[in-house]
Coordinates of C-alpha atoms and ligand atoms in Angstrom, one line a residue:
X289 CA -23.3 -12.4 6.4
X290 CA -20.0 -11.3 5.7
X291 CA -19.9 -7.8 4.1
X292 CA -17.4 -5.4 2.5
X293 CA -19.5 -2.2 2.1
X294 CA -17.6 1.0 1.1
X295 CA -14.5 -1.0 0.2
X296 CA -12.0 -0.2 -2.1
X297 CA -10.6 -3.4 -4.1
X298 CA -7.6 -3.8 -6.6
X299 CA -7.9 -7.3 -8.4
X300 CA -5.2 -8.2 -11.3
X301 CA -5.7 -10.4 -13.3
X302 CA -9.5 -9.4 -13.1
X303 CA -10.1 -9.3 -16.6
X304 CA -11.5 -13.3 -16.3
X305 CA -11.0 -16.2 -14.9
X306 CA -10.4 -16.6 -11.1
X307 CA -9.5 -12.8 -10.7
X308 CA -12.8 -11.9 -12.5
X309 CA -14.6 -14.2 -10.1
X310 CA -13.1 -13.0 -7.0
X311 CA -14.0 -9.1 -8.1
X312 CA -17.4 -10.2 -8.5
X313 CA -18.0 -11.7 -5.2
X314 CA -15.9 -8.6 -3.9
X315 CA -18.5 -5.9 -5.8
X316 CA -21.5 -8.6 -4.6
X317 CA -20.2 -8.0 -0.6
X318 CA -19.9 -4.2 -1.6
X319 CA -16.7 -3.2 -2.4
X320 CA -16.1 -0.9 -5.4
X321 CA -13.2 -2.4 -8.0
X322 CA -10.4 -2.0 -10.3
X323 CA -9.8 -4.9 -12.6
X324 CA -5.7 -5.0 -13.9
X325 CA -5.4 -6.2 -16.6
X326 CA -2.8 -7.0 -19.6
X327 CA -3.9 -6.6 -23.2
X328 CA -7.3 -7.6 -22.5
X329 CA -9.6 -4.2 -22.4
X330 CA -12.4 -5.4 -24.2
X331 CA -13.3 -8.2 -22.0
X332 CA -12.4 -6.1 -19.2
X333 CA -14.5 -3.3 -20.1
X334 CA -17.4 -5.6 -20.7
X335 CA -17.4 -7.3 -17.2
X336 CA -16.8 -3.7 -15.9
X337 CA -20.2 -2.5 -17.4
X338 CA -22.0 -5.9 -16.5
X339 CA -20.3 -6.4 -12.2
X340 CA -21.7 -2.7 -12.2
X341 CA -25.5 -3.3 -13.7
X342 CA -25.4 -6.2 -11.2
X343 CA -24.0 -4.9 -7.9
X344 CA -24.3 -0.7 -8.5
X345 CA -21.0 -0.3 -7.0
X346 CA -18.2 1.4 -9.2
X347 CA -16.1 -1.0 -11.4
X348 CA -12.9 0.3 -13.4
X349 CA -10.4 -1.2 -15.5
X350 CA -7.1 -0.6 -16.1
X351 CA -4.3 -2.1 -19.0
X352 CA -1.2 -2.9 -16.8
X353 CA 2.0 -5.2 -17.2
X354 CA 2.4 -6.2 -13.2
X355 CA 5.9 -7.3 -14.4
X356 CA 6.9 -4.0 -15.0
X357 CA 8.0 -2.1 -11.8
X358 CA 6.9 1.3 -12.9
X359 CA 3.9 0.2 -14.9
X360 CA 2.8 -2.1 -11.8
X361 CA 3.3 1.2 -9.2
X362 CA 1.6 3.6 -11.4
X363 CA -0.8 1.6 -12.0
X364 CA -1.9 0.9 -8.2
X365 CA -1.5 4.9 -8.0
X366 CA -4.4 5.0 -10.6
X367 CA -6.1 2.3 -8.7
X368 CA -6.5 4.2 -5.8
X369 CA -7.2 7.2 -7.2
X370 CA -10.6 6.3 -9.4
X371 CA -11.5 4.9 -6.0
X372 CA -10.3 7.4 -3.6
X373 CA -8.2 5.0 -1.7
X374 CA -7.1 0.9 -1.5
X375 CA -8.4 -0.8 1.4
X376 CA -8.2 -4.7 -0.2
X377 CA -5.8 -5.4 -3.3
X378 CA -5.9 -9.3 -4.5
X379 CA -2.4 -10.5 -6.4
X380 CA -4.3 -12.9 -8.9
X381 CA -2.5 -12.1 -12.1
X382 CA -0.5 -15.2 -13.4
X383 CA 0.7 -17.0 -16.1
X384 CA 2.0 -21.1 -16.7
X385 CA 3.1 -21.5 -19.5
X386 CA 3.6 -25.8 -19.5
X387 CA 7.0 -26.7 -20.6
X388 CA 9.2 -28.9 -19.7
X389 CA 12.0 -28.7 -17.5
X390 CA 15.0 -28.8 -19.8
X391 CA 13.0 -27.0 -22.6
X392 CA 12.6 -24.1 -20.0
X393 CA 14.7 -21.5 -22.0
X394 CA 15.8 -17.8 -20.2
X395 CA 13.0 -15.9 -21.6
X396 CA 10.1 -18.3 -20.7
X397 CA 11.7 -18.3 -17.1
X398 CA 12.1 -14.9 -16.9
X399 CA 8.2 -14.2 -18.0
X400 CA 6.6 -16.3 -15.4
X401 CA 9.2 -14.5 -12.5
X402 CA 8.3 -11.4 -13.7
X403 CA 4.6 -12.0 -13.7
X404 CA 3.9 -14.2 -10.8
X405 CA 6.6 -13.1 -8.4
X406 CA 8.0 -10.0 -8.8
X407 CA 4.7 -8.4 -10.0
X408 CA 2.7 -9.9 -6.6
X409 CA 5.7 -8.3 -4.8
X410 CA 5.7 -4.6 -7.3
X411 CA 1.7 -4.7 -6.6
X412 CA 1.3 -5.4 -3.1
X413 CA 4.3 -3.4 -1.7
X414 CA 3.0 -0.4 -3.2
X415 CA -0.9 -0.5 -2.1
X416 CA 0.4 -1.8 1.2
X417 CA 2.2 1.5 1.3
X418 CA -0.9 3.5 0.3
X419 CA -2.8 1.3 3.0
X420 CA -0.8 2.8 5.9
X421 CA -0.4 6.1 4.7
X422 CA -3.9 5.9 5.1
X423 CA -3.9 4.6 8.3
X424 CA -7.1 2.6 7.9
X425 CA -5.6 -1.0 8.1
X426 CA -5.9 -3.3 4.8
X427 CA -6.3 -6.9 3.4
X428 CA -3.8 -7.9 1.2
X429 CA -4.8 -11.5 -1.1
X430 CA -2.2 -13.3 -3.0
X431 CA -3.7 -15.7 -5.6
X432 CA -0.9 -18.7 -4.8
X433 CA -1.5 -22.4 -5.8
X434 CA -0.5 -25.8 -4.7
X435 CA 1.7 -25.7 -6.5
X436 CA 3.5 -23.6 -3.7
X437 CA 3.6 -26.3 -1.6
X438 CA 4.7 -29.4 -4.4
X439 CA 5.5 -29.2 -7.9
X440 CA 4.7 -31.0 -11.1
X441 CA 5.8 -31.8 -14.5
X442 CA 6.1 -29.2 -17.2
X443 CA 5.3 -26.8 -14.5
X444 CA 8.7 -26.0 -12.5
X445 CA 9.2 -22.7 -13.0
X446 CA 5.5 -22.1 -12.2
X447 CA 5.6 -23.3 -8.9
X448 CA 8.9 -22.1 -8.3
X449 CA 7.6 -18.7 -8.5
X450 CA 4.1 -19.3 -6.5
X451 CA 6.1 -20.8 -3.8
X452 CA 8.3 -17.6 -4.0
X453 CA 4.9 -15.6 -3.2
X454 CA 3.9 -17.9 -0.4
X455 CA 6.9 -17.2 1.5
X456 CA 6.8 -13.4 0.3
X457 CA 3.2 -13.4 2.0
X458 CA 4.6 -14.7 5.5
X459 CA 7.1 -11.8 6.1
X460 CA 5.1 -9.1 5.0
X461 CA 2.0 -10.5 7.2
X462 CA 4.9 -10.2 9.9
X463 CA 6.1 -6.3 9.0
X464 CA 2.5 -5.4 8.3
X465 CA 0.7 -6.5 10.6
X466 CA 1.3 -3.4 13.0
X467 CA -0.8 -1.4 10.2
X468 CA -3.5 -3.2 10.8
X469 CA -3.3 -4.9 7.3
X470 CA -3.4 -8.5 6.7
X471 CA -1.8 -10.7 4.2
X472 CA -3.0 -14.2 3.6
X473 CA -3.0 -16.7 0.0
X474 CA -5.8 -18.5 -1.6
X475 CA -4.4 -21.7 -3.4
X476 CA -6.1 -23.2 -6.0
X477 CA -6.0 -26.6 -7.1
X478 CA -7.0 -27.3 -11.2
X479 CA -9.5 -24.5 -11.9
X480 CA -11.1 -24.6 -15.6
X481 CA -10.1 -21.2 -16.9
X482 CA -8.0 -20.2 -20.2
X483 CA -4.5 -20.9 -18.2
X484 CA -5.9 -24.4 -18.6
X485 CA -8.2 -25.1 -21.6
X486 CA -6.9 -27.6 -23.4
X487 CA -5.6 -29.6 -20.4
X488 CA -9.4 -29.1 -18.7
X489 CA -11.2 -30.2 -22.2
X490 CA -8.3 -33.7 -22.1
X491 CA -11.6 -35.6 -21.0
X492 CA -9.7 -38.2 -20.5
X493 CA -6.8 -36.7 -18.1
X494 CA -9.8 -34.4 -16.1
X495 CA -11.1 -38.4 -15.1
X496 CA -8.1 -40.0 -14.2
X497 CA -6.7 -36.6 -12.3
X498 CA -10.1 -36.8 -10.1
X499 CA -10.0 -40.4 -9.6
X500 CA -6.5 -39.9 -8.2
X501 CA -6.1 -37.0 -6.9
X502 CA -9.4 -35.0 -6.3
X503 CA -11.4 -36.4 -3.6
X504 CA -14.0 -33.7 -4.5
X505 CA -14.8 -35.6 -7.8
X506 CA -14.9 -32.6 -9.8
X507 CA -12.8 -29.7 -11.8
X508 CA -12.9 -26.6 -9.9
X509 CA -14.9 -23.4 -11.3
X510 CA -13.4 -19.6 -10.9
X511 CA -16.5 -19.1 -8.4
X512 CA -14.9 -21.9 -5.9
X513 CA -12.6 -19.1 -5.1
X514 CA -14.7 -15.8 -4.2
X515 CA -15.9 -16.8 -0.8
X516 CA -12.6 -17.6 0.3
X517 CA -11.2 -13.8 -0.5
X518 CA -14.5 -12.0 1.2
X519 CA -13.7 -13.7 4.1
X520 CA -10.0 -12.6 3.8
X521 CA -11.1 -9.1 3.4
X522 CA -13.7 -9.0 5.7
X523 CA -13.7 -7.4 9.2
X524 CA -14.1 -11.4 10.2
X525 CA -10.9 -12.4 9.4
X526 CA -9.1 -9.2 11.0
X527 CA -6.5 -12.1 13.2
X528 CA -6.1 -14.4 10.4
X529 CA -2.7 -13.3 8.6
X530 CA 0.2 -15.2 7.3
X531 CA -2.5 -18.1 6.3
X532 CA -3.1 -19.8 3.2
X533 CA -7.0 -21.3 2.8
X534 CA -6.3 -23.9 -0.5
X535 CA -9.4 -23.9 -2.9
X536 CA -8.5 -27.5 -4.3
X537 CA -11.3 -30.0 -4.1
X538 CA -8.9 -31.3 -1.3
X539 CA -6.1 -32.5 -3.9
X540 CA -3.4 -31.2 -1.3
X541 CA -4.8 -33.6 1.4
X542 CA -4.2 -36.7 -0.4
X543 CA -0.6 -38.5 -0.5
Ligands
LIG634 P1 -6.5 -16.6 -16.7 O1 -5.5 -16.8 -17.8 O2 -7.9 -17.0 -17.0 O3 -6.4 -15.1 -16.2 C1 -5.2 -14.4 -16.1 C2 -5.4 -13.0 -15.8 O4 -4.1 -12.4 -15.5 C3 -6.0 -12.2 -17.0 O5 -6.8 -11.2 -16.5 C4 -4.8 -11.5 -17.6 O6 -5.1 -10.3 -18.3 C5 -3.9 -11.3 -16.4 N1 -2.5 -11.1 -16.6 C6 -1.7 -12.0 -17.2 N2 -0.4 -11.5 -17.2 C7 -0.5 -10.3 -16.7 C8 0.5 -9.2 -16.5 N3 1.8 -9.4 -16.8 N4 0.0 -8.1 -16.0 C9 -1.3 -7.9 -15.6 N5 -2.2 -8.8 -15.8 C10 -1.8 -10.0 -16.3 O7 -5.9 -17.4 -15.5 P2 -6.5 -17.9 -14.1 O8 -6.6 -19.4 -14.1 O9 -7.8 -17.2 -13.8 O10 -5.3 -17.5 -13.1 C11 -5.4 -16.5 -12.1 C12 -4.4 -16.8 -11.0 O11 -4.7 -18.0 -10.4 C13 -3.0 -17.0 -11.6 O12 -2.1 -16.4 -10.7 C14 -2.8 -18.5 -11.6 O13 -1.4 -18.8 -11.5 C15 -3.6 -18.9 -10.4 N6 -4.0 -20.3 -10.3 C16 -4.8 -20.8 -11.3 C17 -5.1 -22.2 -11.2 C18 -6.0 -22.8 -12.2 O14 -6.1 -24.0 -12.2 N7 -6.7 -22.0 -13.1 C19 -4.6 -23.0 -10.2 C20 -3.8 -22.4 -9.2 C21 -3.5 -21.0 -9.3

């Protein structure tokens, strides 16, 4: 059974949704967390107090803009210090905003670059520099999407900036690896989480999106994703780096 006892975990975007889910499975293998967040303390604080009734390890929280170089640093710093260290830090916190193309105006572009890519790269360049000053190795996750690999309508910008992170992930698995940490992406396919409500409640889109495109036959769920990142943290996976494992029902498969 694959096991993360006495590890240390940073999750943004661990307030709900697929971060939330990948923290639990994290605290279930044994790994004490921090869940970023932005604006959303109480529901952080909440799953804090319940992923620690459930799994006894020690679960934090912490109110950061990952879009915000020094906010995003400081915030890692904090991280590490309520746990004593990083050893596995998962770049999940995102935001798609559906619009489309030629209604995409400077601010709305600038948001979803500043969350999804430059705040994976703020993140994971800082706890990858606490990793080796530690000289303990670590597992760096990026929370990506397939839509890193092909793009879709009223969501350009979105997957611009994922497929940003999935070439971001390659080079630093290259620089890093002589640390001893790894860096590897989960990609999700449609997930049901509040990025997607009202598109995931479109009864009748969910059907004719699974017909064509899901060979699974169903919507995802946030728990599809936490085996995937114990496995990318584990002591298992120590020569898998640079890799992307998609989470998608198999949508990317299909022509
Ligand atoms: P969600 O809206 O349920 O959760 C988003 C989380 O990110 C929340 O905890 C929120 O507080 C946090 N967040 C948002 N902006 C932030 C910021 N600037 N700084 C810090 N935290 C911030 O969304 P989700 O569906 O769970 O998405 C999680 C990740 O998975 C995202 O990167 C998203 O792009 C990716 N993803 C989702 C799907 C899907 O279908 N749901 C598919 C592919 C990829």
């Amino acid at each position: 059974m694959l096991e993360l006892a006495g590890s240390r975990a940073l999750v943004t975007g661990g307030s709900r949704g697929i971060g939330l889910s990948i923290a639990e499975a994290l605290a279930v293998a044994g790994a004490d967390v921090v869940l970023c967040h932005l604006n959303d303390g109480e529901r952080a604080a909440a799953e804090a107090k319940r992923l620690s009734a459930k799994t006894g390890r020690k679960i934090s929280h912490i109110d950061a803009d990952v879009g915000d170089c020094d906010a995003a640093r400081a915030m890692v710093a904090k991280a590490a210090e309520l746990m004593g260290g990083i050893d596995l830090c998962i770049s999940n916190a995102g935001i798609c905003q559906f619009t489309p193309f030629l209604e995409i105006d400077s601010a709305n572009w600038s948001k979803h670059v500043a969350t999804n890519f430059s705040g994976g790269f703020f993140v994971t360049q800082r706890a990858a520099q606490l990793m080796a000053e530690q000289k303990t190795g670590g597992r760096i996750v990026f929370v990506t999407s397939v839509g890193a690999f092909r793009s879709n309508a009223t969501q350009t910008h979105y997957c611009a900036t994922k497929s940003g992170l999935h070439i971001l992930a390659m080079g630093m698995a290259i620089e890093l690896a002589p640390f001893g940490i790894t860096v590897n992406c989960i990609a999700p396919g449609w997930i049901h989480t509040d990025i997607n409500d009202a598109a995931s409640r479109d009864t009748s889109a969910v059907e004719n999106w699974i017909q064509w495109n899901c060979p699974a036959g169903r919507l995802g769920k946030p728990q599809d994703c936490g085996g995937a990142a114990v496995f990318l943290c584990s002591k298992e996976a120590s020569y898998v780096t640079g890799a992307t494992i998609t989470v998608d029902g198999g949508w990317n498969a299909k022509l």
